[in-house]
Coordinates of C-alpha atoms in Angstrom, one line a residue:
Chain C
M7 CA -34.4 -34.0 5.3
L8 CA -30.9 -35.1 4.1
A9 CA -28.4 -35.3 7.0
V10 CA -25.0 -33.8 6.1
P11 CA -22.0 -35.3 8.0
G12 CA -20.2 -32.7 10.1
R13 CA -16.9 -32.8 8.2
H14 CA -18.7 -32.3 4.9
R15 CA -20.4 -29.2 6.1
S16 CA -17.1 -27.2 6.0
V17 CA -16.4 -28.5 2.5
A18 CA -19.9 -27.4 1.4
L19 CA -19.4 -24.0 3.1
L20 CA -16.0 -23.6 1.4
T21 CA -17.5 -24.4 -2.0
F22 CA -20.3 -21.9 -1.4
V23 CA -18.0 -19.2 -0.3
L24 CA -15.5 -19.7 -3.2
V25 CA -18.3 -19.8 -5.8
A26 CA -19.8 -16.6 -4.3
Q27 CA -16.5 -14.8 -4.5
V28 CA -15.8 -16.0 -8.1
L29 CA -19.2 -14.6 -9.0
L30 CA -18.3 -11.4 -7.3
L31 CA -15.1 -11.2 -9.4
A32 CA -17.0 -12.0 -12.6
G33 CA -19.5 -9.3 -11.8
Q34 CA -16.7 -6.7 -11.5
I35 CA -15.3 -7.7 -14.8
R36 CA -18.6 -7.0 -16.4
Q37 CA -19.2 -3.7 -14.5
D38 CA -17.7 -0.4 -15.3
E39 CA -14.3 -0.8 -13.6
H40 CA -14.3 2.9 -12.5
Q41 CA -17.4 2.5 -10.4
V42 CA -16.6 2.8 -6.7
R43 CA -17.9 -0.3 -5.1
L44 CA -19.9 -0.1 -1.9
I45 CA -17.7 -2.5 0.1
R46 CA -14.6 -0.3 -0.8
L47 CA -16.5 2.8 0.3
W48 CA -17.3 1.2 3.6
A49 CA -13.9 -0.2 4.2
V50 CA -12.1 3.1 3.5
G51 CA -14.7 4.9 5.6
I52 CA -14.0 2.7 8.5
V53 CA -10.2 2.7 8.2
T54 CA -9.5 6.4 7.3
P55 CA -10.2 7.9 10.7
F56 CA -7.8 5.5 12.3
E57 CA -5.2 6.3 9.7
R58 CA -5.6 10.0 10.2
A59 CA -5.2 9.5 14.0
G60 CA -2.2 7.3 13.3
T61 CA -0.5 9.9 11.1
W62 CA -1.1 12.5 13.8
T63 CA 0.3 10.2 16.5
I64 CA 3.3 9.2 14.5
S65 CA 4.3 12.9 14.0
K66 CA 3.9 13.5 17.7
I67 CA 5.9 10.4 18.6
R68 CA 8.6 11.4 16.1
G69 CA 9.0 14.8 17.8
T70 CA 9.0 13.4 21.3
W71 CA 11.4 10.6 20.4
S72 CA 13.9 12.9 18.7
G73 CA 13.7 15.3 21.7
Y74 CA 14.3 12.4 24.2
F75 CA 17.1 11.0 22.0
D76 CA 18.9 14.4 21.9
L77 CA 18.4 14.7 25.7
V78 CA 20.1 11.4 26.4
H79 CA 22.9 12.3 24.0
T80 CA 23.4 15.6 25.6
K81 CA 23.4 14.1 29.1
Q82 CA 26.1 11.7 28.2
E83 CA 28.4 14.3 26.7
N84 CA 27.6 17.0 29.3
G85 CA 26.7 15.6 32.6
A86 CA 26.8 19.0 34.2
L87 CA 24.2 20.6 32.0
Q88 CA 21.4 22.2 34.1
A89 CA 17.7 21.3 33.7
E90 CA 16.9 24.6 32.1
L91 CA 19.5 24.0 29.4
N92 CA 18.0 20.5 28.8
R93 CA 14.5 22.0 28.5
L94 CA 15.7 24.5 26.0
R95 CA 17.4 21.8 24.0
V96 CA 14.3 19.7 23.9
Q97 CA 12.3 22.7 22.8
N98 CA 14.9 23.5 20.2
T99 CA 14.6 19.9 18.8
Q100 CA 10.9 20.2 18.7
L101 CA 11.2 23.5 16.9
K102 CA 13.7 22.0 14.4
S103 CA 11.2 19.2 13.7
E104 CA 8.5 21.8 13.2
A105 CA 10.8 23.9 11.1
A106 CA 11.6 21.0 8.8
E107 CA 7.9 20.3 8.3
G108 CA 7.4 24.0 7.8
Q109 CA 10.1 24.0 5.1
R110 CA 8.5 21.1 3.3
L111 CA 5.2 22.9 3.4
A112 CA 6.8 26.2 2.3
T113 CA 8.3 24.4 -0.7
L114 CA 4.8 23.2 -1.6
L115 CA 3.4 26.7 -0.9
G116 CA 6.2 28.2 -3.0
F117 CA 5.3 26.0 -5.9
R118 CA 1.7 26.8 -5.4
D119 CA 2.4 30.6 -5.3
S120 CA 4.5 30.3 -8.5
H121 CA 1.6 28.8 -10.3
P122 CA -1.3 31.1 -9.4
D123 CA -3.3 30.0 -12.5
A124 CA -3.2 26.4 -11.6
P125 CA -5.6 25.6 -8.9
M126 CA -4.2 22.9 -6.6
A127 CA -4.8 21.3 -3.2
V128 CA -2.0 20.3 -0.9
A129 CA -2.7 16.9 0.7
R130 CA -1.1 14.7 3.3
V131 CA -0.4 11.0 2.7
I132 CA -2.2 9.1 5.3
A133 CA -1.9 5.4 4.3
S134 CA -0.7 3.1 1.6
S135 CA -2.5 0.2 -0.1
A136 CA -3.1 -2.9 2.0
D137 CA -2.7 -4.8 -1.3
G138 CA 1.1 -5.4 -1.6
S139 CA 1.0 -5.8 -5.3
S140 CA -0.4 -2.4 -6.2
H141 CA 1.4 0.9 -5.9
T142 CA -1.2 3.2 -4.4
F143 CA -1.6 5.4 -1.4
Y144 CA -4.3 7.4 0.3
I145 CA -4.4 11.2 0.8
N146 CA -6.5 13.2 3.3
R147 CA -8.4 15.1 0.6
G148 CA -11.6 13.8 -1.1
E149 CA -14.7 14.7 -2.9
K150 CA -15.5 17.4 -0.3
D151 CA -12.2 19.2 -1.2
G152 CA -13.0 19.2 -5.0
I153 CA -10.9 16.2 -5.8
R154 CA -12.1 14.2 -8.8
R155 CA -10.9 11.0 -10.5
N156 CA -7.9 11.3 -12.9
M157 CA -6.7 14.6 -11.5
P158 CA -2.8 14.7 -11.6
V159 CA -0.9 14.4 -8.4
I160 CA 2.6 15.9 -8.2
T161 CA 5.3 17.2 -5.9
P162 CA 7.7 20.1 -6.7
D163 CA 10.1 17.4 -7.8
G164 CA 7.9 15.9 -10.4
V165 CA 4.9 13.7 -11.3
V166 CA 3.6 11.3 -8.6
G167 CA 0.5 9.7 -10.1
K168 CA -3.2 10.4 -10.6
I169 CA -6.3 10.2 -8.5
F170 CA -7.7 6.7 -8.9
E171 CA -10.7 6.7 -6.6
V172 CA -12.4 9.4 -4.7
F173 CA -14.1 9.0 -1.3
G174 CA -15.8 11.6 1.0
G175 CA -12.7 12.7 2.9
A176 CA -10.0 10.8 1.3
S177 CA -8.7 9.7 -2.2
E178 CA -6.7 6.9 -3.6
V179 CA -3.7 7.8 -5.7
L180 CA -2.3 5.5 -8.3
L181 CA 1.5 5.9 -8.5
I182 CA 3.3 6.1 -11.9
T183 CA 5.3 3.0 -10.8
D184 CA 2.2 0.8 -10.7
K185 CA 2.1 -1.7 -13.5
D186 CA -1.3 -0.5 -14.6
S187 CA -0.2 3.1 -14.7
G188 CA 0.8 5.1 -17.8
L189 CA 1.3 8.6 -19.0
G190 CA 2.3 10.5 -22.2
A191 CA 5.9 11.6 -22.1
L192 CA 8.7 12.9 -24.2
L193 CA 12.5 13.2 -23.9
A194 CA 13.6 16.8 -23.2
G195 CA 15.8 18.2 -25.9
T196 CA 15.0 15.7 -28.7
R197 CA 11.2 15.8 -28.0
I198 CA 11.0 12.1 -28.9
Q199 CA 7.6 11.0 -27.6
G200 CA 6.7 7.7 -26.0
P201 CA 4.4 6.5 -23.2
V202 CA 5.9 5.9 -19.8
G203 CA 4.5 3.0 -17.8
G204 CA 5.0 1.4 -14.4
T205 CA 6.5 -2.0 -14.0
G206 CA 5.7 -2.7 -10.4
D207 CA 9.3 -1.8 -9.5
P208 CA 10.6 1.5 -8.2
F209 CA 11.5 2.4 -11.8
V210 CA 9.2 3.2 -14.8
Q211 CA 9.8 2.3 -18.4
M212 CA 9.5 4.5 -21.6
K213 CA 8.0 2.5 -24.4
Y214 CA 7.8 2.5 -28.2
V215 CA 10.9 4.5 -28.9
S216 CA 12.5 3.3 -32.1
N217 CA 16.0 1.7 -32.0
D218 CA 17.0 4.4 -34.6
E219 CA 16.4 7.2 -32.1
T220 CA 19.3 8.5 -30.0
V221 CA 18.6 8.3 -26.3
T222 CA 21.3 8.8 -23.7
V223 CA 21.5 8.1 -20.0
G224 CA 20.8 11.2 -18.0
Q225 CA 18.3 12.7 -20.4
E226 CA 15.3 14.2 -18.7
V227 CA 11.8 12.8 -19.3
L228 CA 8.9 15.2 -19.3
T229 CA 5.1 14.8 -19.6
S230 CA 3.9 15.4 -23.2
G231 CA 0.3 16.3 -22.3
E232 CA -0.9 13.7 -24.9
D233 CA -2.7 11.7 -22.2
R234 CA -5.0 14.7 -21.4
I235 CA -4.4 14.1 -17.7
F236 CA -1.0 15.5 -16.9
P237 CA -0.1 19.0 -18.0
K238 CA 2.7 19.3 -20.5
D239 CA 6.4 19.5 -19.5
L240 CA 6.2 18.4 -15.9
P241 CA 9.3 16.4 -14.9
V242 CA 8.7 12.6 -14.9
G243 CA 12.2 11.4 -14.3
T244 CA 15.7 10.8 -15.7
V245 CA 16.8 8.0 -18.1
T246 CA 19.1 5.6 -16.2
E247 CA 19.4 2.8 -18.6
V248 CA 19.0 2.3 -22.4
K249 CA 19.1 -1.0 -24.1
P250 CA 18.4 -1.9 -27.7
G251 CA 15.3 -4.1 -27.9
S252 CA 13.1 -5.7 -30.5
P253 CA 11.5 -3.8 -32.0
F254 CA 11.8 -0.8 -29.6
K255 CA 14.4 0.4 -27.2
Q256 CA 14.2 -0.6 -23.5
I257 CA 14.5 2.7 -21.6
R258 CA 14.4 2.7 -17.8
V259 CA 13.6 5.9 -16.1
Q260 CA 14.2 6.9 -12.5
P261 CA 11.1 8.9 -11.3
A262 CA 11.9 12.5 -10.4
A263 CA 9.6 12.5 -7.4
H264 CA 10.8 10.6 -4.3
L265 CA 7.9 8.1 -4.4
D266 CA 9.1 6.1 -1.4
R267 CA 9.3 9.1 0.9
L268 CA 6.0 11.0 0.2
E269 CA 4.4 12.8 3.0
E270 CA 2.8 15.7 1.3
V271 CA 1.6 16.0 -2.3
M272 CA -0.3 18.4 -4.5
V273 CA -3.4 17.6 -6.5
L274 CA -3.9 19.7 -9.6
L275 CA -7.6 20.6 -9.6
M276 CA -7.9 20.6 -13.3
K277 CA -8.6 18.2 -16.2
Q278 CA -6.7 19.6 -19.2
E279 CA -3.8 21.9 -18.9
S280 CA -0.9 23.0 -21.0
I281 CA 2.4 24.7 -20.3
T282 CA 2.9 28.2 -21.6
K283 CA 6.4 28.8 -20.4
P284 CA 8.9 26.4 -19.0
V285 CA 10.3 27.1 -15.6
S286 CA 9.9 29.1 -12.4
T287 CA 11.3 26.9 -9.7
A288 CA 9.9 26.4 -6.3
S289 CA 13.3 27.3 -4.9
D290 CA 12.7 30.8 -6.4
A291 CA 9.7 31.1 -4.1
A292 CA 10.9 29.1 -1.2
P293 CA 14.5 29.2 -0.1
G294 CA 16.0 25.8 0.2
G295 CA 13.3 24.3 -1.9
T296 CA 13.9 21.5 -4.4
S297 CA 13.6 21.8 -8.2
A298 CA 10.2 22.5 -9.4
A299 CA 8.0 21.5 -12.2
A300 CA 7.3 23.9 -15.0
T301 CA 4.7 26.7 -14.9
V302 CA 1.3 25.6 -15.8
K303 CA -1.5 27.8 -17.1
R304 CA -5.1 26.9 -17.6
E305 CA -6.3 26.7 -21.1
E306 CA -9.9 26.4 -20.2
Chain P
M24 CA -15.9 -17.3 16.7
A25 CA -15.1 -19.7 19.5
A26 CA -13.6 -23.0 18.4
Y27 CA -15.2 -26.2 19.6
A28 CA -13.6 -29.1 21.4
R29 CA -13.1 -32.1 19.2
T30 CA -13.3 -35.6 20.7
E31 CA -11.6 -37.4 17.9
T32 CA -8.2 -35.8 18.4
H33 CA -5.9 -35.2 21.3
I34 CA -4.6 -31.9 19.8
E35 CA -5.8 -29.0 21.9
V36 CA -8.3 -26.6 20.4
H37 CA -7.9 -23.0 21.6
K38 CA -10.7 -20.6 22.1
F39 CA -10.7 -16.8 21.7
R40 CA -13.1 -14.0 22.4
L41 CA -14.9 -12.8 19.3
W42 CA -13.8 -9.2 19.9
A43 CA -10.2 -10.3 20.2
V44 CA -10.3 -12.1 16.8
L45 CA -12.1 -9.2 15.1
G46 CA -9.9 -6.6 16.8
V47 CA -6.7 -8.3 15.8
A48 CA -7.9 -8.7 12.2
V49 CA -8.8 -5.1 11.9
A50 CA -5.6 -4.0 13.6
A51 CA -3.6 -6.1 11.1
L52 CA -5.3 -4.5 8.2
L53 CA -4.7 -1.0 9.6
I54 CA -1.0 -1.7 10.2
Q55 CA -0.7 -3.3 6.8
S56 CA -1.9 -0.1 5.1
F57 CA -0.2 2.3 7.5
L58 CA 3.3 0.9 7.9
P59 CA 4.6 1.2 4.3
V60 CA 4.0 5.0 4.4
Y61 CA 6.9 5.3 6.9
F62 CA 8.8 2.0 6.1
P63 CA 8.4 1.1 2.4
R64 CA 10.1 -2.2 2.9
A65 CA 7.2 -3.3 5.2
R66 CA 5.2 -3.8 2.0
M67 CA 6.6 -7.3 1.8
L68 CA 4.8 -8.2 5.1
D69 CA 1.4 -9.8 4.8
L70 CA 0.0 -9.3 8.3
P71 CA -3.6 -10.2 7.3
L72 CA -2.2 -13.6 6.0
L73 CA -0.4 -14.2 9.3
I74 CA -3.5 -13.5 11.3
T75 CA -5.6 -15.8 9.1
L76 CA -2.9 -18.5 9.6
Y77 CA -2.7 -18.0 13.4
F78 CA -6.4 -18.3 14.1
G79 CA -6.7 -21.2 11.6
F80 CA -3.9 -23.1 13.3
S81 CA -5.3 -22.3 16.8
Q82 CA -9.0 -22.8 16.4
R83 CA -8.7 -25.8 14.2
N84 CA -12.2 -25.3 12.9
P85 CA -12.3 -25.3 9.1
S86 CA -15.6 -23.4 8.9
S87 CA -14.6 -20.5 11.2
G88 CA -11.1 -20.5 9.6
L89 CA -12.4 -20.1 6.1
L90 CA -15.0 -17.5 7.1
L91 CA -12.3 -15.4 8.9
G92 CA -10.0 -15.8 5.9
M93 CA -12.8 -14.6 3.6
M94 CA -13.6 -11.6 5.8
I95 CA -9.9 -10.5 6.1
G96 CA -9.3 -11.1 2.4
L97 CA -12.3 -9.1 1.3
M98 CA -11.3 -6.2 3.6
Q99 CA -7.8 -6.3 2.2
D100 CA -9.2 -6.3 -1.3
S101 CA -11.4 -3.3 -0.5
L102 CA -8.5 -1.4 0.9
G103 CA -6.4 -2.0 -2.2
R104 CA -6.8 -1.5 -5.9
S105 CA -7.2 -5.0 -7.0
A106 CA -10.5 -6.6 -7.9
I107 CA -12.5 -7.5 -4.8
G108 CA -12.3 -11.2 -4.3
L109 CA -8.7 -11.9 -5.2
Y110 CA -7.4 -11.9 -1.7
G111 CA -10.8 -13.1 -0.5
I112 CA -10.5 -16.4 -2.4
A113 CA -6.8 -16.9 -1.5
K114 CA -7.3 -16.2 2.2
T115 CA -10.5 -18.3 2.3
L116 CA -8.5 -21.3 1.1
V117 CA -5.6 -20.5 3.4
G118 CA -8.0 -20.2 6.4
Y119 CA -9.6 -23.6 5.5
L120 CA -6.3 -25.4 5.0
A121 CA -4.6 -23.9 8.0
S122 CA -7.5 -25.1 10.2
S123 CA -7.3 -28.5 8.7
F124 CA -3.6 -28.7 9.2
G125 CA -4.0 -27.4 12.7
S126 CA -6.2 -30.3 13.7
R127 CA -3.8 -32.9 12.3
I128 CA -0.2 -31.8 13.1
D129 CA 1.6 -29.9 15.8
V130 CA 1.6 -26.2 14.8
E131 CA 2.9 -24.9 18.2
H132 CA 6.6 -25.6 17.6
P133 CA 8.5 -22.5 16.3
L134 CA 10.1 -24.6 13.5
S135 CA 6.9 -26.0 12.3
R136 CA 5.4 -22.4 12.4
I137 CA 8.3 -21.1 10.3
G138 CA 7.9 -23.9 7.7
L139 CA 4.1 -23.8 7.5
T140 CA 4.0 -20.0 7.3
A141 CA 6.5 -19.9 4.5
A142 CA 4.7 -22.7 2.7
F143 CA 1.3 -21.0 3.1
Y144 CA 2.8 -17.7 1.9
F145 CA 3.8 -19.4 -1.4
F146 CA 0.5 -21.1 -1.6
H147 CA -1.4 -17.9 -1.0
Q148 CA 0.6 -16.0 -3.7
G149 CA 0.2 -19.0 -6.0
V150 CA -3.6 -18.9 -5.7
Y151 CA -3.6 -15.1 -6.0
N152 CA -1.6 -15.3 -9.2
L153 CA -3.6 -18.2 -10.6
I154 CA -6.9 -16.3 -10.1
Q155 CA -5.4 -13.2 -11.7
R156 CA -4.3 -15.3 -14.7
V157 CA -7.4 -17.4 -15.1
L158 CA -10.2 -14.9 -14.2
L159 CA -8.7 -11.6 -15.0
G160 CA -6.1 -12.5 -17.7
Q161 CA -3.3 -10.7 -15.9
H162 CA 0.0 -12.7 -16.0
E163 CA 2.3 -12.6 -13.0
N164 CA 5.4 -14.7 -12.3
F165 CA 4.7 -17.6 -9.9
F166 CA 8.1 -17.4 -8.4
S167 CA 10.7 -14.6 -8.0
T168 CA 13.5 -13.9 -5.6
N169 CA 11.5 -11.2 -3.9
L170 CA 8.7 -13.7 -3.2
G171 CA 11.2 -16.1 -1.6
I172 CA 12.6 -13.2 0.6
A173 CA 9.1 -12.1 1.5
A174 CA 8.1 -15.7 2.5
G175 CA 11.2 -15.9 4.8
V176 CA 10.5 -12.5 6.3
N177 CA 6.8 -13.4 7.0
A178 CA 7.8 -16.7 8.5
L179 CA 10.2 -15.0 10.9
V180 CA 7.6 -12.4 11.8
A181 CA 5.2 -15.2 12.5
V182 CA 7.5 -16.8 15.0
V183 CA 7.6 -13.5 17.0
L184 CA 3.9 -12.6 16.4
F185 CA 2.3 -16.0 17.2
P186 CA 3.5 -16.2 20.8
L187 CA 2.2 -12.7 21.4
L188 CA -1.2 -13.7 20.0
D189 CA -1.1 -16.9 22.2
K190 CA -1.7 -14.5 25.1
L191 CA -5.2 -13.8 23.8
R192 CA -6.2 -17.5 24.2
L193 CA -8.9 -18.2 26.7
P194 CA -7.8 -20.6 29.5
S195 CA -8.9 -24.1 28.7

């Protein structure tokens, strides 16, 4: 048998491992890209329980930390405060923290109540992608909760993204800012249509709008419903920059939803929807709530 | 995953318990996917890369370095949206080269750790972008200001993180 020198073994192993991974990549290109791969299913299955536990722990630490911080602050300003007063302050802080969370949830609930015909599930964000180049995150709802691929994900402020992959108890959401993301949109008022796509930056871009069209900074961008994923007239964002381009205008849009501060989102449990009447805000249903997307009604 | 003593070099080879290596790798992946939910800027960190580099530098065994890099890379791929194998290939090469460097030059000094981490960060991103371009036809810029900042941040984190990980070394 041929003896392989020790230092050549690692080179041979390296070559084997690289070739195996290149073949793995090639196999994925040939396969249906929407097929959930087994390795991904296992990895998410292993990691998700820890992420759920982490989310729970962080929320508890936040409450405790804010309570302790308030306590120290109070002690410095009022050295003579009695223990009972301190206890009540801590309790008060904890209640405030819970109330803030309650208000956020009430906003979501208000939005949900104002759209009784649109079945939706409220989900909590439990993790983001480990891949720094993609704009995705994971939510704590999955196949068991009726979530399916391509379902729209929104907040009362506007469109967030769509369900990209579904697992048992979790799902991966593709943000509209991801460079592979896209949705049908139009400009409110003029109703000029053009797809909106992510660029990998915090902004999105509206494409294929002719230089002859008039687009102004501050104009609202809504979903057009043409993509057959997002219902019509949901807020996408606001135009922040317009430049003439060749052959189309370069339109930068600031997303309406606060994509860098997502904690809870809503998944619309439907495939094709349309708007029947614009309006009804979440703030109507929930005091202190933020602006809401338009009313949606099921067509089918 | 224990590294083996080498007779042809005077540079010390460090050993670790298998559970420590695997535990640190999984923890890095968890933190990598969890941290950006609360701190979006943490997205520029690449903890799995730092872990691959650290164990490569310390164990100085190219075979175990490349296998650990492959495992971490594939896990990172599977927790993201990219095709499975992109990070796998990049981190396999990083693990192999880091182990080779570790057995030839001093990687214990903080300045050399900063320099090597930044250099390997660029190399890792370069390989990643090259594979995307050649195999998947996706074009990404090879250099950007953000990439430079991210390399610096990762290098600085490495200087703090590596001494902490040194505590996991088994006494020689």
